Coordinates of C-alpha atoms and ligand atoms in Angstrom, one line a residue:
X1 CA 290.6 -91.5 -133.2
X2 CA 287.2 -92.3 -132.1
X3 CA 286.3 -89.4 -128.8
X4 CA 286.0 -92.0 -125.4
X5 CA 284.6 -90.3 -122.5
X6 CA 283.5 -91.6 -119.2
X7 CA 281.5 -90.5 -116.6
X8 CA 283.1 -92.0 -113.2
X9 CA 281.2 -91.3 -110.0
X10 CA 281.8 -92.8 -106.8
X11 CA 279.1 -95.2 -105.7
X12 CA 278.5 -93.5 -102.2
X13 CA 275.3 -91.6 -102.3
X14 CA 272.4 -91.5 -104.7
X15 CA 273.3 -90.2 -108.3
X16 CA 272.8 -86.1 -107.5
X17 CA 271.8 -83.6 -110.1
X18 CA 275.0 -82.1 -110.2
X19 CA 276.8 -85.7 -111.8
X20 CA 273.9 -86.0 -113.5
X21 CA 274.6 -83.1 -115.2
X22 CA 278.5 -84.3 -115.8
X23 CA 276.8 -87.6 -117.1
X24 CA 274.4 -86.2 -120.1
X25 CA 277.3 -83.8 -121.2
X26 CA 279.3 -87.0 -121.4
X27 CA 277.2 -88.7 -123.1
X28 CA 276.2 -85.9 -125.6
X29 CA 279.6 -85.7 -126.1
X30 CA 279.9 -89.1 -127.2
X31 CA 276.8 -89.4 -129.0
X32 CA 277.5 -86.0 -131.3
X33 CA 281.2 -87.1 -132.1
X34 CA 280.1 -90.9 -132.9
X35 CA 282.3 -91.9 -129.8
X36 CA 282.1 -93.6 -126.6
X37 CA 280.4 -93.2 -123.4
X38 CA 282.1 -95.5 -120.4
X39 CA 280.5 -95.8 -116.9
X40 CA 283.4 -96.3 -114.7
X41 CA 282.6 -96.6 -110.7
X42 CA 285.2 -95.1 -108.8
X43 CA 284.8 -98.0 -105.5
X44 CA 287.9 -98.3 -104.5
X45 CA 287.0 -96.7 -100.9
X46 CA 285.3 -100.2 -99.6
X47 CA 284.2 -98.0 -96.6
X48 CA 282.5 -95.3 -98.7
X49 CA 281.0 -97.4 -101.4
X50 CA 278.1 -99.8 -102.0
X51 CA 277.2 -101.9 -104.6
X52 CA 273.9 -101.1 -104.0
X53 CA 274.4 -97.2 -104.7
X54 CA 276.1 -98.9 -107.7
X55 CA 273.1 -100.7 -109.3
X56 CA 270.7 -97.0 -108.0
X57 CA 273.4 -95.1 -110.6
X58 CA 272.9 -97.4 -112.8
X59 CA 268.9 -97.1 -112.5
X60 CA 268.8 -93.4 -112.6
X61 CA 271.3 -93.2 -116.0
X62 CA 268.8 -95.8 -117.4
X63 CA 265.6 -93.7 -116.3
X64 CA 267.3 -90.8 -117.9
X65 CA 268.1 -92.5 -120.9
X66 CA 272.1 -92.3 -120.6
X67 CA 273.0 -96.2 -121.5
X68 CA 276.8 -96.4 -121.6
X69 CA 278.9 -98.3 -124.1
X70 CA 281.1 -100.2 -121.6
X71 CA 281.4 -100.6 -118.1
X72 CA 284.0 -100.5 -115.2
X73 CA 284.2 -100.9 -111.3
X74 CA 287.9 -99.7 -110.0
X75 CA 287.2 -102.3 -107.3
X76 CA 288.2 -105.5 -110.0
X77 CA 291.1 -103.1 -111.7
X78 CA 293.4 -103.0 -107.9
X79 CA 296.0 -105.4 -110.1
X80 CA 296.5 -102.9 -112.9
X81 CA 297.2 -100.2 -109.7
X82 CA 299.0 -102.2 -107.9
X83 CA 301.4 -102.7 -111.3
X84 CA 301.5 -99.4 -112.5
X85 CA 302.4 -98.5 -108.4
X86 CA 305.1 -100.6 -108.7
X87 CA 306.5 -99.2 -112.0
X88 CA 306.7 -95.7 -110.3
X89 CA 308.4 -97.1 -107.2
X90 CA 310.8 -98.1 -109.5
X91 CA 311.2 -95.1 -111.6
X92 CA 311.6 -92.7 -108.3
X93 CA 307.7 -90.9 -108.7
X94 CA 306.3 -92.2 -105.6
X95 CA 307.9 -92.0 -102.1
X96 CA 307.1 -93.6 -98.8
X97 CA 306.2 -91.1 -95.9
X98 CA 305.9 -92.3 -91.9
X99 CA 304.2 -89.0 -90.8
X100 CA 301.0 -90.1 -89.0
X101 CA 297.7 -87.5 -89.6
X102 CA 299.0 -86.3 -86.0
X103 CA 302.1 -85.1 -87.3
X104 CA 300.5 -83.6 -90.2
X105 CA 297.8 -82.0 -88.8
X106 CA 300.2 -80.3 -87.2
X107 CA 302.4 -79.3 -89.9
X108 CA 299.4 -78.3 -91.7
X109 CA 298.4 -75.8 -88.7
X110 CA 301.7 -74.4 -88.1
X111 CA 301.9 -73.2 -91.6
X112 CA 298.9 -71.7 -91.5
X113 CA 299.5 -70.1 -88.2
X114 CA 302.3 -68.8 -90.0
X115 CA 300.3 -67.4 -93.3
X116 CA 301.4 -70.1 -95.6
X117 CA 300.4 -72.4 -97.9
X118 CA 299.7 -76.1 -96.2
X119 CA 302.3 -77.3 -98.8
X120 CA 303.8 -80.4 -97.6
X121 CA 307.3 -80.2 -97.0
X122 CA 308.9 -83.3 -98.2
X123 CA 310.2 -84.2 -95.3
X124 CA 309.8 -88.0 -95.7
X125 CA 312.3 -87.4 -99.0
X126 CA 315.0 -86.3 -96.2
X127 CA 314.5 -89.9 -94.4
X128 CA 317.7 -92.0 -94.8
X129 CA 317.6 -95.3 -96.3
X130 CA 318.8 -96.3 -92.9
X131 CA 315.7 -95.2 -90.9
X132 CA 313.5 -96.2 -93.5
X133 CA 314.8 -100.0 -92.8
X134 CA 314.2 -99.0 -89.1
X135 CA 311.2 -97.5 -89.4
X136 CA 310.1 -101.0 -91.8
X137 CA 311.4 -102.7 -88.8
X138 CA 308.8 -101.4 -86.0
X139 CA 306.6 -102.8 -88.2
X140 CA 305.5 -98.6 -89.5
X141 CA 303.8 -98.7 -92.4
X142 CA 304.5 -96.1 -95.1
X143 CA 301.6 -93.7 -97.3
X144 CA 303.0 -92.7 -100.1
X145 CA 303.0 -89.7 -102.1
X146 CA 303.4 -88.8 -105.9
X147 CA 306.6 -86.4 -106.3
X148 CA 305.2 -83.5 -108.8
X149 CA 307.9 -81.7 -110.8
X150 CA 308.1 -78.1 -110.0
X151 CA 307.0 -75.6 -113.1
X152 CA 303.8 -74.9 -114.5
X153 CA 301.5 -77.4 -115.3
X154 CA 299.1 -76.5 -118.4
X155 CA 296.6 -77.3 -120.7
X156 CA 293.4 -75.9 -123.0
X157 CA 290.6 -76.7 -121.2
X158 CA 287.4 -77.0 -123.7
X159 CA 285.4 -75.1 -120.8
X160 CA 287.9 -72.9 -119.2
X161 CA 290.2 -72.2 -122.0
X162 CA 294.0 -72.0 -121.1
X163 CA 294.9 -73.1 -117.6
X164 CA 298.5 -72.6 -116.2
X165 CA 298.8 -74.0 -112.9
X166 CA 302.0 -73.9 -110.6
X167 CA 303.1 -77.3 -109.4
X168 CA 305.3 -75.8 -106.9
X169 CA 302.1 -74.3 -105.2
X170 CA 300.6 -77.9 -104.4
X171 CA 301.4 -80.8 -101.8
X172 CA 302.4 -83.7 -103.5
X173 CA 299.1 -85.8 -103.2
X174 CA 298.8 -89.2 -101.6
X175 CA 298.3 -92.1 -104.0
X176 CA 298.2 -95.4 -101.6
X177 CA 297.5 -95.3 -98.0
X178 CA 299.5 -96.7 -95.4
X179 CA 297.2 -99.8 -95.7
X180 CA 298.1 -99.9 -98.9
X181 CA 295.0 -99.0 -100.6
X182 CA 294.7 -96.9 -103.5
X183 CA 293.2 -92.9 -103.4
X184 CA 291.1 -91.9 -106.2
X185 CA 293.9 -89.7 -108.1
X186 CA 295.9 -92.6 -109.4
X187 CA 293.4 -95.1 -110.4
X188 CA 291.4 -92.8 -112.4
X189 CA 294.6 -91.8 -114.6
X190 CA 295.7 -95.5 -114.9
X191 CA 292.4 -96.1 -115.6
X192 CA 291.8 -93.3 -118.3
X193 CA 295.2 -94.6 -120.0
X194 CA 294.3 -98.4 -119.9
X195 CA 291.1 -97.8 -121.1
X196 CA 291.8 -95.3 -123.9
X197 CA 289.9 -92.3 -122.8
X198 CA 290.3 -89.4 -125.0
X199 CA 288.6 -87.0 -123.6
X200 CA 287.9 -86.3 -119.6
X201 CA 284.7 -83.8 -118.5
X202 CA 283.8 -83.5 -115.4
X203 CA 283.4 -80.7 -112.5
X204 CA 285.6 -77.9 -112.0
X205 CA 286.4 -79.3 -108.2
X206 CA 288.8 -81.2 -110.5
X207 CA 291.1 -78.5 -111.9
X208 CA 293.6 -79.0 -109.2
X209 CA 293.4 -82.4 -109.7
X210 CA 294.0 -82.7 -113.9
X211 CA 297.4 -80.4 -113.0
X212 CA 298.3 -83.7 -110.8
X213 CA 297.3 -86.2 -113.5
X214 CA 298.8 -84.3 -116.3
X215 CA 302.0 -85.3 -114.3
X216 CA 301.0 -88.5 -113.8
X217 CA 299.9 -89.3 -117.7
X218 CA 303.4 -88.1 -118.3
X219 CA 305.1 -89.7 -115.7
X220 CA 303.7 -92.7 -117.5
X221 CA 304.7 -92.0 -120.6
X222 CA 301.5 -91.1 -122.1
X223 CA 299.8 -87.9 -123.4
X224 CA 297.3 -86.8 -121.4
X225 CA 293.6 -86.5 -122.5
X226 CA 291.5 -83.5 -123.4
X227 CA 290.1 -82.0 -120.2
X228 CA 286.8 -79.5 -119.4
X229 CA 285.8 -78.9 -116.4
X230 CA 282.0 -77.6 -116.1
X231 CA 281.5 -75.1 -113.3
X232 CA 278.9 -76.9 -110.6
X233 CA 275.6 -76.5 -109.9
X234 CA 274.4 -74.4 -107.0
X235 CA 270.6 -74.3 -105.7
X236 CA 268.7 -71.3 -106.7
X237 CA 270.0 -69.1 -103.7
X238 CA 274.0 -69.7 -105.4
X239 CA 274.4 -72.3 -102.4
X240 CA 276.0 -75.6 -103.5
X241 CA 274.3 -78.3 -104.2
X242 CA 275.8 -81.0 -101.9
X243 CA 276.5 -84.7 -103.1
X244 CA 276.1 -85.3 -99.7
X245 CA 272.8 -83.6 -98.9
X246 CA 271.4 -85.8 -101.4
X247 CA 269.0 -82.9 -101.5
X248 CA 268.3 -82.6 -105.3
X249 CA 268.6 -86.5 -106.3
X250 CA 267.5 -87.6 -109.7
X251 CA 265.5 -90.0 -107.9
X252 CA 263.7 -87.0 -105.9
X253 CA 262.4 -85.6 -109.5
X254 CA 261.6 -88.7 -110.4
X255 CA 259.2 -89.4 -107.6
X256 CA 258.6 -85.8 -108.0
X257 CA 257.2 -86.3 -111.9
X258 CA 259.8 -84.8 -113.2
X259 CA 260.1 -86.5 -117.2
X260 CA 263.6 -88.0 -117.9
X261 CA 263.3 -85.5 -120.6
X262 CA 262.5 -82.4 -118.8
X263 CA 265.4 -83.2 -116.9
X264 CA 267.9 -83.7 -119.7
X265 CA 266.3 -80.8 -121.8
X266 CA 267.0 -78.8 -118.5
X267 CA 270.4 -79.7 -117.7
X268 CA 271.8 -79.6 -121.3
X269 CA 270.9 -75.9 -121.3
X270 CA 271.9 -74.4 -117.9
X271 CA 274.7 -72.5 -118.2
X272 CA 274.5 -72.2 -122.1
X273 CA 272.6 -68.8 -122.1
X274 CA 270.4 -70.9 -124.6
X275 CA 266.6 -71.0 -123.9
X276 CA 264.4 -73.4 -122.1
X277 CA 262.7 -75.0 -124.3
X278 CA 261.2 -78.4 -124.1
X279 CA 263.1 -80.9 -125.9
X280 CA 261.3 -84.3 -126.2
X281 CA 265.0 -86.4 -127.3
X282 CA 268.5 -87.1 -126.2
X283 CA 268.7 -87.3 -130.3
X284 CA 267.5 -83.9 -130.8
X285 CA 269.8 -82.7 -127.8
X286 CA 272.9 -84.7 -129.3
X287 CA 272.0 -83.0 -132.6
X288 CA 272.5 -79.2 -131.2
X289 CA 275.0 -80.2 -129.0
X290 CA 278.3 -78.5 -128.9
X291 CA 280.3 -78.1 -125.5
X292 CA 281.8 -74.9 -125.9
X293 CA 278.5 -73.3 -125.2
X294 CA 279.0 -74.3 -121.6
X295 CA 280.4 -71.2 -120.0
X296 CA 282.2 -70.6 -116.8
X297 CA 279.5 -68.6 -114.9
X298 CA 277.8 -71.0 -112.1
X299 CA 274.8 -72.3 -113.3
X300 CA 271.9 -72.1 -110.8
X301 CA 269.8 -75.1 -110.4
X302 CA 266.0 -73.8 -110.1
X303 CA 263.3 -76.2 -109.3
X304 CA 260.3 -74.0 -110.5
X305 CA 262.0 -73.6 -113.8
X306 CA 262.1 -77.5 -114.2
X307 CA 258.6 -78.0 -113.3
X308 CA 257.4 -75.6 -115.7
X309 CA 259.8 -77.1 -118.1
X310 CA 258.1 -80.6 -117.3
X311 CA 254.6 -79.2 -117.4
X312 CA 255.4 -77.5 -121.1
X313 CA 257.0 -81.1 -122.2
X314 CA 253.9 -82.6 -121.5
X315 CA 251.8 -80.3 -122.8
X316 CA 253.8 -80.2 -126.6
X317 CA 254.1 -85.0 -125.9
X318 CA 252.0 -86.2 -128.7
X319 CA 249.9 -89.2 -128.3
X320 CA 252.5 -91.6 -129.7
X321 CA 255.7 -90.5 -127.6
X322 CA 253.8 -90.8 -124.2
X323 CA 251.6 -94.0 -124.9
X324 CA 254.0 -96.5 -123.5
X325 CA 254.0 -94.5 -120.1
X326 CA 250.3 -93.9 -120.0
X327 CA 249.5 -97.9 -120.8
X328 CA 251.5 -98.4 -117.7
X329 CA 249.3 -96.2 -115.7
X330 CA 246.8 -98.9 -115.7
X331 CA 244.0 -96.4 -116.6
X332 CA 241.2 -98.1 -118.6
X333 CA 240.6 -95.8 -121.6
X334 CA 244.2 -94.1 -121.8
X335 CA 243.6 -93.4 -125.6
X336 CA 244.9 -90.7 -128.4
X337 CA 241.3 -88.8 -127.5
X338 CA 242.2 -88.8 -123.9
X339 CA 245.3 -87.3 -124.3
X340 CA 244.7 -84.6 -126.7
X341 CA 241.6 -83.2 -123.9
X342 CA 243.9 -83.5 -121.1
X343 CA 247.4 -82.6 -122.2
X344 CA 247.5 -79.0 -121.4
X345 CA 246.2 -79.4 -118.0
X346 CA 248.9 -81.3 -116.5
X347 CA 251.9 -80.4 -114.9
X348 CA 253.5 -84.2 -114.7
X349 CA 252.1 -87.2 -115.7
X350 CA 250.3 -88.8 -113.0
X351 CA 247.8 -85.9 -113.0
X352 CA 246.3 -87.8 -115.9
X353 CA 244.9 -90.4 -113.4
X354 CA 243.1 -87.2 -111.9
X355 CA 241.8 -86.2 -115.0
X356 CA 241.4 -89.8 -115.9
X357 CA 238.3 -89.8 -113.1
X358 CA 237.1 -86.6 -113.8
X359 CA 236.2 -88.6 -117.2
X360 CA 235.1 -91.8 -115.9
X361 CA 235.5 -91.9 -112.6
X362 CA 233.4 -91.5 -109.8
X363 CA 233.5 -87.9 -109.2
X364 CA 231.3 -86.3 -106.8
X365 CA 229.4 -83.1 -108.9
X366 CA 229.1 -79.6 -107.8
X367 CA 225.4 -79.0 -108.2
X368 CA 224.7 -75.1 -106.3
X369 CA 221.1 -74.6 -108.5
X370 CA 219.4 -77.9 -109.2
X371 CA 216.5 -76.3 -111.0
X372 CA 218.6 -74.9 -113.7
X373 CA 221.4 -78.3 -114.0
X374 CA 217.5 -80.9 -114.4
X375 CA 216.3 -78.7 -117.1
X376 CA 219.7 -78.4 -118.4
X377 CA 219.7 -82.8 -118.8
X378 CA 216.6 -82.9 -119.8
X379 CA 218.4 -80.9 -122.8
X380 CA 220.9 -83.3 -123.7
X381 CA 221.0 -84.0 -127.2
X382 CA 220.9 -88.1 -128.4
X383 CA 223.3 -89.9 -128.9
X384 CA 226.5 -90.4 -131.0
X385 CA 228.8 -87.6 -129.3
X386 CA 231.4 -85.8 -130.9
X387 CA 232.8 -82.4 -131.1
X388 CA 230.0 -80.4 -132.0
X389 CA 227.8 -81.9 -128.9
X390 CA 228.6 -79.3 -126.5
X391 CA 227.7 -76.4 -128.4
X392 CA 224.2 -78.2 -129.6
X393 CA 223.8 -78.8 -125.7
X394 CA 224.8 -75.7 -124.2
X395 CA 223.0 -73.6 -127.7
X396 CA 219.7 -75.6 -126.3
X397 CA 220.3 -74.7 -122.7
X398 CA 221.3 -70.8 -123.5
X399 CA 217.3 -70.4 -124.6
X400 CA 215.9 -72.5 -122.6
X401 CA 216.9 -70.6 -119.5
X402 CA 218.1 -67.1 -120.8
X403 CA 221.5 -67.9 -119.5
X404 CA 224.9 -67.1 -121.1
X405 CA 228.4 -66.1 -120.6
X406 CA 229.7 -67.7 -116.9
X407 CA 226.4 -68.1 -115.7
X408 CA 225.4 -70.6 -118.5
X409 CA 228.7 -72.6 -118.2
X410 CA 230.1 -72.9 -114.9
X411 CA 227.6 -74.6 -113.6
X412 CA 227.4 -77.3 -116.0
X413 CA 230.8 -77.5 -115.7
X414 CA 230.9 -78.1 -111.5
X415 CA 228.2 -80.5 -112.2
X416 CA 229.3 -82.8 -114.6
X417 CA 232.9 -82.7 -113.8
X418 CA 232.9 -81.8 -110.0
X419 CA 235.9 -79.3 -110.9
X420 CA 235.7 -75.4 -111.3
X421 CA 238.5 -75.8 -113.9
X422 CA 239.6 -78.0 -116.6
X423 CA 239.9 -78.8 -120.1
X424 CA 237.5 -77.9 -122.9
X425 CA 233.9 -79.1 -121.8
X426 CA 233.9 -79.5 -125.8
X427 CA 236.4 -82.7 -125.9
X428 CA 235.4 -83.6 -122.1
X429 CA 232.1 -84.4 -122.6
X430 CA 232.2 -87.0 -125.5
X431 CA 234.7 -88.6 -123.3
X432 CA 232.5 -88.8 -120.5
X433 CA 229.6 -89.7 -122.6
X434 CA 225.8 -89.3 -122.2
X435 CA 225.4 -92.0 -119.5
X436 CA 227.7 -90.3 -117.2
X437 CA 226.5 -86.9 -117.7
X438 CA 223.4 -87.9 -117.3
X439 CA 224.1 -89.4 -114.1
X440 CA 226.2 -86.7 -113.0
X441 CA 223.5 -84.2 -114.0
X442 CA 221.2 -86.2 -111.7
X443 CA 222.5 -86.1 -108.5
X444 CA 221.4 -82.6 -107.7
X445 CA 220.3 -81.4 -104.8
X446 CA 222.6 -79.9 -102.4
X447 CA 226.0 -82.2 -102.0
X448 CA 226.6 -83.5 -98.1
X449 CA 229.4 -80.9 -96.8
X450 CA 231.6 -83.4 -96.3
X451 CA 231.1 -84.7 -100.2
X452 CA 231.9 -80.8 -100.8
X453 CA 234.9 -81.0 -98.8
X454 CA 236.4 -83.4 -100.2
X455 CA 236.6 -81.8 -103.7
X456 CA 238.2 -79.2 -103.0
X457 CA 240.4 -80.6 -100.8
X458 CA 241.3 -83.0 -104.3
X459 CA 243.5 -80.5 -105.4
Ligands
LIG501 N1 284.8 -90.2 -108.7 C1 285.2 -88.8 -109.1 C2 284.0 -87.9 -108.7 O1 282.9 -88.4 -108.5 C3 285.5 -88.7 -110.5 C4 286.3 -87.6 -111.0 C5 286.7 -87.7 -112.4 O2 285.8 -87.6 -113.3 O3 287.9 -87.9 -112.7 O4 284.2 -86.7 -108.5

């Protein structure tokens, strides 16, 4: 049978590392076993969820790569609930209840008062068919809950390995609510039987949860899925990384820098014990990828990990797998030259507009001994330019002025570049060419203060 995942988040916030994470194992998954990768939005809460969260999802998977194969919004699916609903009226697995949150809240405290479990108690099973009409009557209208069997509830998780859960030891969950709309637990099984999902990975805040719809699949006649529920992020202090928060958004790495492949090489590997290493393809990563590497200790989320990660990405890119992006900088001479002097001095992509002006921009030069730098142009060899210019130049300058070592190259380096670091001055100067060193070399004489300033306050 071919392996169908889906990745199902709720549409109510921005699309958080954490679910990002859930999303590329999903997809790996599917990719390495030739399978399928579903989006499924879980909107059914029409108070919670916004089509326009929707379409940011959306954007963000795309951004990272992570098409799907199919699509689903619960919200168009409330038929197939309402029908499957309807068949476990019928068959006795759902019950009504007439307790309002009052009366439960209040349950729920005395038990606890009482060291015990918040189970519910069932009471609504005790309610006579007599009442019930009575109840129907006044015009109350009912929640209902699932009825789990008692006994253990158990399966082989591909992350956590056996799990043996006790259904005794859990309320029986709400399903519909007293306006008749649907919670998240049934939906998502109906949805993972109707639409042939094999196997379901997601966060471990769903163990509980695959104990109830193991019940459920069964209850329906059907055999449940695979399950594997990943442990969850937490930010580098082991605090959790809240959905809520929105405090580490893929969008915020995005606007941050952060390469859609930084990010997936990143998330792939936490919690593997494997190496960060830059990976530059969802290909390569589908390739290596095998999801019993994920282990059960809680994988820590470190920003300065991911931005060296990104910096190291960019600095391995060749020419041809970062042209598209750097075209749509709208820098004028973007080219394979350009890229190979500036690669190892970024740390995310848009510092190439920087070093993009320190080539053939207007820069202002660093000029602290203008004798030496107007000798020094009066040096500059003729023109073509190439690799071996530099060294011809700065040969020339060395006996001209005695100079060597720091004292020979700094300065030529603040003055034609305005920078005190940087790449090679060997591939920088044929890319700023003889007419704009020459220039640069030619505006000595002690810079205004505030020209000064303003370099270094650059970067
Ligand atoms: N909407 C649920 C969530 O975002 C999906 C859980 C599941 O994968 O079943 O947590």
């Amino acid at each position: 049978m071919t392996p169908k995942v889906r990745f199902a988040p709720s549409p109510t916030g921005l699309l958080h590392v954490g679910n990002a994470r859930t999303a590329l194992i999903n997809w790996l998954f599917a990719k390495a076993s030739g399978g399928h990768f579903l989006l499924r939005f879980d909107d059914t809460d029409p108070d919670r969820s916004s089509a326009a969260y929707a379409t940011a999802i959306e954007e963000d998977l795309r951004w990272a790569g992570l098409d799907w194969d199919s699509l689903a919004r619960q919200s168009e699916r409330l038929a197939a609930y309402q029908s499957t609903f309807e068949r476990l009226q019928a068959d006795g697995r759902v019950y009504p209840c007439y307790e309002t949150p009052e009366e439960l809240d209040y349950k729920r405290k005395r038990l606890l008062a009482r060291g015990r479990p918040p189970i519910y108690d069932r009471a609504a099973l005790g309610v006579s068919e007599a009442e019930r009409r009575r109840l129907d009557a006044e015009g109350r209208k009912p929640h209902w809950r699932f009825l789990l069997e008692a006994g253990t509830v158990s399966w082989d998780d591909l992350v956590r390995g056996r799990v043996e859960l006790q259904a005794d030891r859990m309320s029986d969950p709400v399903v519909v609510r007293a306006d008749g709309t649907f919670l998240y637990m049934l939906p998502s099984t109906i949805d993972d039987v109707d639409l042939a999902v094999t196997h379901v990975i997601r966060g471990e805040d769903h163990v509980a949860n695959a104990a109830v719809q193991i019940q459920m699949f069964q209850a329906l006649g059907v055999e449940p899925p695979v399950f594997a529920h990943l442990p969850l992020l937490t930010d580098s202090a082991g605090k959790g990384l809240s959905k809520r928060l929105g405090s580490m958004t893929v969008r915020s790495l995005r606007d941050d820098g952060i390469e859609p492949m930084t990010l997936n090489g990143y998330l792939a590997r936490l919690g593997t014990g494997e190496p960060q290493t830059p990976i530059s393809s969802l290909e390569d990563l589908a390739a290596d990828f095998d999801i019993a590497r994920f282990g059960r200790a809680t994988p820590k989320f470190d920003t300065d990990q991911i931005e060296r990660l990104n910096a190291q990405l960019l600095h391995a890119s060749d020419y041809d797998a970062i042209a598209a992006k750097l075209d749509g900088m709208g820098l004028v001479r973007a080219d394979r030259t350009f890229w190979e002097a500036i690669r190892l001095n970024l740390h995310r992509l848009s510092d190439a507009t920087y070093w993009h002006d320190v080539c053939f921009g207007a820069i202002v030069p660093i000029v602290d001994d203008p004798d030496f730098i107007r000798s020094a142009a009066m040096l500059l060899p003729a023109e073509p330019w190439g690799e071996t210019t530099w060294e011809t130049w700065t040969r020339l300058v060395k006996e001209e002025s005695g100079r060597s070592g720091k004292a020979l190259f700094q300065p030529l380096r603040l003055a034609l570049t305005g920078r005190e670091h940087g790449p090679e001055l060997r591939v920088l100067l044929p890319l700023i060419g003889r007419a704009t060193a020459e220039r640069r070399l030619a505006s000595s004489g002690p810079q205004p203060a505030a020209a000064l300033a303003a370099t270094e306050t650059t970067r």
